[in-house]
């Protein structure tokens, strides 16, 4: 677990490997060896009453996901063994209550999804939303794909890649993230993926207010028009979840993102025109 993961309590999270100039494959090297087995845990017996309230008829799927985190997640180095006894309160439910902030039928991209937090708990709690789990590391996307298949999560898609590669290719209503990077850097990756008037929801701990204060100027340059620190899960969780909510205006990501989106769109049109011309020429040759 890296420094930021330890500070925020997210298992298996890391700063985007590109920040260090490394490839995703190289960044996987420290995780190559599987860790020891997790401590014994009766996940169903340990499930708080709040879990049934939050997940409703998907409670059994939430139990199974927590079991997978406690077993395969630990063996593959995605979850620290010491996190297992507090998976429900500190991780699964802590993430699931983020669903309170999602508009009905919205599309969500969980940037740097890691072991699926917060994306999978959100998808379980809100079957009406469509969630893309965006993760650059193969080791983690493999785990995520297995979880999605086993839980039959039809509203979840796993996508391997980095956020900056997806600008112009992926556009969503909401971007979520937990323990991926400091807010200013995270916004640079996440805001360009938003549709106009979308929102970024970053789960943060005690540092939320300070990070937001330090990032205001940068957020404005990235097309944000409103930002605040809010709490979710009050009345449901013993300790509510603190979230930095950043709302975008007409041009999420600012000028650079708009330029990138236009470039990708132009490349797509040119590719389509070229393919059409090739097909047309082929047709003429055949007619002769």
Short mmCIF file of C-alpha atoms in Angstrom, two decimals:
data_model
loop_
_atom_site.label_atom_id
_atom_site.label_comp_id
_atom_site.label_asym_id
_atom_site.label_seq_id
_atom_site.Cartn_x
_atom_site.Cartn_y
_atom_site.Cartn_z
CA UNK A 1 0.00 0.00 0.00
CA UNK A 2 1.39 3.37 -0.95
CA UNK A 3 1.61 6.43 1.26
CA UNK A 4 -1.63 7.99 0.12
CA UNK A 5 -3.56 4.74 0.43
CA UNK A 6 -2.38 4.39 4.00
CA UNK A 7 -3.35 7.94 4.77
CA UNK A 8 -6.86 7.66 3.34
CA UNK A 9 -7.58 4.10 4.28
CA UNK A 10 -8.29 2.86 0.76
CA UNK A 11 -6.97 -0.66 0.15
CA UNK A 12 -5.00 -1.23 -2.98
CA UNK A 13 -5.13 2.35 -4.27
CA UNK A 14 -2.21 4.15 -5.79
CA UNK A 15 -1.30 7.37 -7.50
CA UNK A 16 -1.58 7.15 -11.27
CA UNK A 17 1.66 5.45 -12.41
CA UNK A 18 2.15 8.06 -15.11
CA UNK A 19 2.88 10.61 -12.39
CA UNK A 20 6.18 8.80 -11.95
CA UNK A 21 6.72 8.38 -15.68
CA UNK A 22 6.22 4.62 -15.49
CA UNK A 23 4.09 2.34 -17.63
CA UNK A 24 1.16 0.48 -16.13
CA UNK A 25 2.97 -2.83 -16.59
CA UNK A 26 6.06 -1.63 -14.77
CA UNK A 27 3.97 -0.30 -11.93
CA UNK A 28 2.53 -3.78 -11.44
CA UNK A 29 5.90 -5.33 -10.60
CA UNK A 30 5.75 -4.79 -6.81
CA UNK A 31 2.43 -6.66 -6.76
CA UNK A 32 3.74 -9.69 -8.60
CA UNK A 33 3.94 -11.91 -5.53
CA UNK A 34 0.62 -12.85 -3.93
CA UNK A 35 0.26 -12.11 -0.24
CA UNK A 36 -0.62 -14.49 2.57
CA UNK A 37 -4.18 -15.54 3.30
CA UNK A 38 -6.56 -13.10 4.93
CA UNK A 39 -7.64 -13.49 8.55
CA UNK A 40 -10.73 -15.63 9.07
CA UNK A 41 -13.89 -13.56 8.65
CA UNK A 42 -17.55 -14.49 8.57
CA UNK A 43 -18.59 -11.73 6.15
CA UNK A 44 -22.33 -12.38 6.49
CA UNK A 45 -22.21 -12.43 10.29
CA UNK A 46 -20.10 -9.27 10.28
CA UNK A 47 -22.44 -7.35 7.96
CA UNK A 48 -23.90 -4.33 9.77
CA UNK A 49 -27.64 -3.76 9.73
CA UNK A 50 -26.98 -0.71 7.54
CA UNK A 51 -25.78 -2.99 4.74
CA UNK A 52 -29.29 -4.39 4.19
CA UNK A 53 -30.69 -0.87 4.15
CA UNK A 54 -28.11 0.45 1.67
CA UNK A 55 -28.02 -2.51 -0.75
CA UNK A 56 -31.63 -3.72 -0.54
CA UNK A 57 -32.22 -6.72 -2.80
CA UNK A 58 -28.56 -6.67 -3.79
CA UNK A 59 -27.45 -7.36 -0.23
CA UNK A 60 -26.35 -10.92 -1.08
CA UNK A 61 -24.22 -9.60 -3.95
CA UNK A 62 -22.65 -7.06 -1.58
CA UNK A 63 -21.81 -9.86 0.84
CA UNK A 64 -20.18 -11.84 -1.95
CA UNK A 65 -18.17 -8.81 -3.10
CA UNK A 66 -16.91 -8.28 0.45
CA UNK A 67 -15.94 -11.97 0.59
CA UNK A 68 -13.98 -11.58 -2.64
CA UNK A 69 -12.16 -8.56 -1.25
CA UNK A 70 -11.30 -10.50 1.91
CA UNK A 71 -10.00 -13.54 0.02
CA UNK A 72 -8.89 -13.07 -3.59
CA UNK A 73 -8.35 -9.36 -2.98
CA UNK A 74 -5.87 -10.10 -0.21
CA UNK A 75 -4.12 -12.92 -2.07
CA UNK A 76 -3.54 -10.67 -5.08
CA UNK A 77 -2.26 -7.77 -3.03
CA UNK A 78 -5.25 -5.50 -3.72
CA UNK A 79 -6.35 -5.41 -0.09
CA UNK A 80 -4.15 -5.21 2.99
CA UNK A 81 -4.82 -8.12 5.40
CA UNK A 82 -5.24 -5.67 8.27
CA UNK A 83 -8.16 -4.06 6.41
CA UNK A 84 -10.24 -7.24 6.36
CA UNK A 85 -11.95 -6.85 9.77
CA UNK A 86 -13.13 -3.36 8.79
CA UNK A 87 -14.09 -3.94 5.17
CA UNK A 88 -17.78 -3.26 5.72
CA UNK A 89 -17.61 0.00 7.67
CA UNK A 90 -14.45 1.58 6.35
CA UNK A 91 -14.62 0.51 2.73
CA UNK A 92 -17.77 -1.08 1.28
CA UNK A 93 -20.43 0.98 3.08
CA UNK A 94 -18.19 4.03 3.21
CA UNK A 95 -18.23 3.98 -0.61
CA UNK A 96 -21.80 2.82 -1.18
CA UNK A 97 -23.36 5.89 0.46
CA UNK A 98 -21.86 7.98 -2.33
CA UNK A 99 -24.87 6.76 -4.28
CA UNK A 100 -26.96 9.38 -2.46
CA UNK A 101 -25.44 12.04 -4.70
CA UNK A 102 -26.06 10.41 -8.07
CA UNK A 103 -28.87 11.63 -10.33
CA UNK A 104 -31.29 8.96 -11.53
CA UNK A 105 -30.03 7.05 -14.58
CA UNK A 106 -26.68 8.80 -14.61
CA UNK A 107 -23.43 7.51 -16.09
CA UNK A 108 -20.42 7.19 -13.78
CA UNK A 109 -16.69 6.69 -14.32
CA UNK A 110 -14.71 5.46 -11.32
CA UNK A 111 -11.18 6.71 -12.04
CA UNK A 112 -8.35 4.52 -10.73
CA UNK A 113 -10.88 1.97 -9.50
CA UNK A 114 -8.33 -0.39 -7.95
CA UNK A 115 -10.26 -3.17 -6.20
CA UNK A 116 -13.55 -1.59 -7.28
CA UNK A 117 -13.91 1.09 -4.62
CA UNK A 118 -16.10 3.10 -4.81
CA UNK A 119 -17.44 1.95 -8.19
CA UNK A 120 -18.75 -1.52 -7.33
CA UNK A 121 -20.52 -0.59 -4.07
CA UNK A 122 -22.12 2.35 -5.90
CA UNK A 123 -23.26 0.06 -8.73
CA UNK A 124 -24.69 -2.41 -6.22
CA UNK A 125 -26.56 0.31 -4.34
CA UNK A 126 -27.83 1.98 -7.51
CA UNK A 127 -28.74 -0.50 -10.28
CA UNK A 128 -30.24 2.40 -12.26
CA UNK A 129 -26.84 3.99 -12.94
CA UNK A 130 -24.19 2.78 -15.42
CA UNK A 131 -20.68 2.53 -13.97
CA UNK A 132 -17.37 2.31 -15.83
CA UNK A 133 -14.46 1.08 -13.72
CA UNK A 134 -11.38 2.74 -15.24
CA UNK A 135 -8.09 1.21 -14.11
CA UNK A 136 -4.67 1.15 -15.83
CA UNK A 137 -3.22 -1.98 -14.22
CA UNK A 138 -3.91 -5.38 -15.79
CA UNK A 139 -3.70 -7.21 -12.46
CA UNK A 140 -6.55 -5.10 -11.12
CA UNK A 141 -8.74 -5.06 -14.22
CA UNK A 142 -8.56 -8.86 -14.24
CA UNK A 143 -9.88 -8.95 -10.68
CA UNK A 144 -12.59 -6.41 -11.51
CA UNK A 145 -13.76 -8.39 -14.55
CA UNK A 146 -14.00 -11.54 -12.44
CA UNK A 147 -16.06 -9.72 -9.81
CA UNK A 148 -18.40 -8.22 -12.41
CA UNK A 149 -18.98 -11.65 -13.96
CA UNK A 150 -19.55 -13.43 -10.67
CA UNK A 151 -21.95 -10.80 -9.36
CA UNK A 152 -23.70 -10.50 -12.75
CA UNK A 153 -23.42 -6.71 -12.65
CA UNK A 154 -25.05 -5.71 -15.90
CA UNK A 155 -24.67 -2.01 -15.10
CA UNK A 156 -20.86 -2.19 -14.79
CA UNK A 157 -18.15 -2.06 -17.48
CA UNK A 158 -14.43 -2.58 -16.83
CA UNK A 159 -12.09 -0.47 -18.94
CA UNK A 160 -8.31 -0.68 -18.81
CA UNK A 161 -6.60 2.63 -19.39
CA UNK A 162 -5.57 5.98 -17.98
CA UNK A 163 -8.00 8.86 -17.63
CA UNK A 164 -5.97 11.19 -19.84
CA UNK A 165 -6.21 8.65 -22.68
CA UNK A 166 -10.02 8.70 -22.51
CA UNK A 167 -10.62 12.39 -23.12
CA UNK A 168 -12.85 12.65 -26.17
CA UNK A 169 -13.56 8.90 -26.06
CA UNK A 170 -15.50 8.71 -22.79
CA UNK A 171 -17.96 11.27 -21.42
CA UNK A 172 -20.01 10.73 -18.25
CA UNK A 173 -22.29 12.59 -15.87
CA UNK A 174 -20.24 11.78 -12.77
CA UNK A 175 -16.59 10.99 -12.07
CA UNK A 176 -15.76 9.26 -8.78
CA UNK A 177 -12.42 8.53 -7.14
CA UNK A 178 -11.01 7.40 -3.83
CA UNK A 179 -7.37 7.78 -2.76
CA UNK A 180 -6.13 8.11 -6.33
CA UNK A 181 -4.22 11.41 -6.03
CA UNK A 182 -4.33 14.85 -4.38
CA UNK A 183 -7.39 16.83 -5.46
CA UNK A 184 -5.64 19.20 -7.88
CA UNK A 185 -4.04 16.33 -9.81
CA UNK A 186 -7.19 14.21 -9.66
CA UNK A 187 -9.26 17.05 -11.09
CA UNK A 188 -6.87 17.32 -14.03
CA UNK A 189 -7.59 13.69 -14.86
CA UNK A 190 -11.26 13.50 -13.96
CA UNK A 191 -12.84 16.81 -14.99
CA UNK A 192 -12.12 16.36 -18.74
CA UNK A 193 -14.20 13.16 -18.71
CA UNK A 194 -17.36 14.96 -17.61
CA UNK A 195 -20.24 16.05 -19.77
CA UNK A 196 -21.24 19.72 -19.48
CA UNK A 197 -22.65 20.41 -16.01
CA UNK A 198 -21.44 17.06 -14.69
CA UNK A 199 -19.81 16.57 -11.30
CA UNK A 200 -16.71 15.00 -9.79
CA UNK A 201 -17.08 13.28 -6.42
CA UNK A 202 -13.80 12.64 -4.60
CA UNK A 203 -13.89 10.71 -1.33
CA UNK A 204 -11.53 12.43 1.07
CA UNK A 205 -10.82 12.28 4.78
CA UNK A 206 -9.75 14.99 7.19
CA UNK A 207 -7.73 16.70 4.45
CA UNK A 208 -10.82 17.55 2.38
CA UNK A 209 -11.13 21.23 3.31
CA UNK A 210 -7.43 21.93 2.98
CA UNK A 211 -7.13 20.16 -0.37
CA UNK A 212 -10.11 22.08 -1.65
CA UNK A 213 -8.71 25.39 -0.45
CA UNK A 214 -5.40 24.65 -2.17
CA UNK A 215 -7.10 23.65 -5.42
CA UNK A 216 -9.65 26.42 -6.01
CA UNK A 217 -7.68 28.29 -8.66
CA UNK A 218 -6.87 25.09 -10.53
CA UNK A 219 -10.48 23.92 -10.40
CA UNK A 220 -11.66 27.18 -11.95
CA UNK A 221 -9.19 26.73 -14.82
CA UNK A 222 -10.56 23.22 -15.33
CA UNK A 223 -14.05 24.55 -15.91
CA UNK A 224 -15.47 24.05 -12.41
CA UNK A 225 -18.14 26.53 -11.35
CA UNK A 226 -18.99 25.24 -7.88
CA UNK A 227 -17.27 23.15 -5.21
CA UNK A 228 -17.85 22.13 -1.62
CA UNK A 229 -17.17 19.49 1.03
CA UNK A 230 -20.23 17.50 1.99
CA UNK A 231 -21.01 14.48 4.16
CA UNK A 232 -23.03 11.46 3.04
CA UNK A 233 -24.32 8.50 4.99
CA UNK A 234 -25.36 10.53 8.01
CA UNK A 235 -27.96 8.59 9.95
CA UNK A 236 -26.88 5.39 8.17
CA UNK A 237 -23.21 5.04 9.05
CA UNK A 238 -21.58 5.50 12.41
CA UNK A 239 -19.06 7.80 10.71
CA UNK A 240 -20.27 9.64 7.64
CA UNK A 241 -18.25 9.81 4.41
CA UNK A 242 -16.65 13.11 3.48
CA UNK A 243 -16.79 14.00 -0.20
CA UNK A 244 -15.39 16.87 -2.23
CA UNK A 245 -18.08 17.70 -4.78
CA UNK A 246 -16.95 19.67 -7.83
CA UNK A 247 -19.55 20.78 -10.37
CA UNK A 248 -18.54 21.58 -13.93
CA UNK A 249 -19.86 24.30 -16.22
CA UNK A 250 -20.20 24.25 -19.99
CA UNK A 251 -16.59 23.19 -20.67
CA UNK A 252 -15.40 20.48 -18.22
CA UNK A 253 -11.63 20.23 -18.13
CA UNK A 254 -11.05 23.70 -19.52
CA UNK A 255 -9.40 24.75 -22.77
CA UNK A 256 -6.96 21.83 -23.04
CA UNK A 257 -9.70 19.25 -22.65
CA UNK A 258 -11.90 21.02 -25.20
CA UNK A 259 -9.00 21.02 -27.66
CA UNK A 260 -8.34 17.34 -27.03
CA UNK A 261 -12.01 16.43 -27.51
CA UNK A 262 -12.13 18.36 -30.78
CA UNK A 263 -8.95 16.64 -31.99
CA UNK A 264 -10.33 13.18 -31.21
CA UNK A 265 -13.64 14.01 -32.90
CA UNK A 266 -11.82 15.33 -35.97
CA UNK A 267 -9.66 12.19 -36.16
CA UNK A 268 -12.79 10.07 -35.97
CA UNK A 269 -14.46 11.99 -38.79
CA UNK A 270 -11.33 11.76 -40.94
CA UNK A 271 -11.07 8.02 -40.33
CA UNK A 272 -14.72 7.59 -41.28
CA UNK A 273 -14.29 9.62 -44.44
CA UNK A 274 -11.18 7.65 -45.42
CA UNK A 275 -12.95 4.33 -44.90
CA UNK A 276 -15.89 5.57 -46.95
CA UNK A 277 -13.59 6.64 -49.79
CA UNK A 278 -11.80 3.29 -49.77
CA UNK A 279 -15.10 1.44 -49.92
CA UNK A 280 -16.28 3.67 -52.77
CA UNK A 281 -13.13 3.09 -54.78
CA UNK A 282 -13.37 -0.62 -54.17
CA UNK A 283 -16.93 -0.51 -55.47
CA UNK A 284 -15.84 1.24 -58.67
CA UNK A 285 -13.09 -1.27 -59.24
CA UNK A 286 -15.52 -4.11 -58.85
CA UNK A 287 -17.97 -2.49 -61.28
CA UNK A 288 -15.32 -2.50 -63.99
#
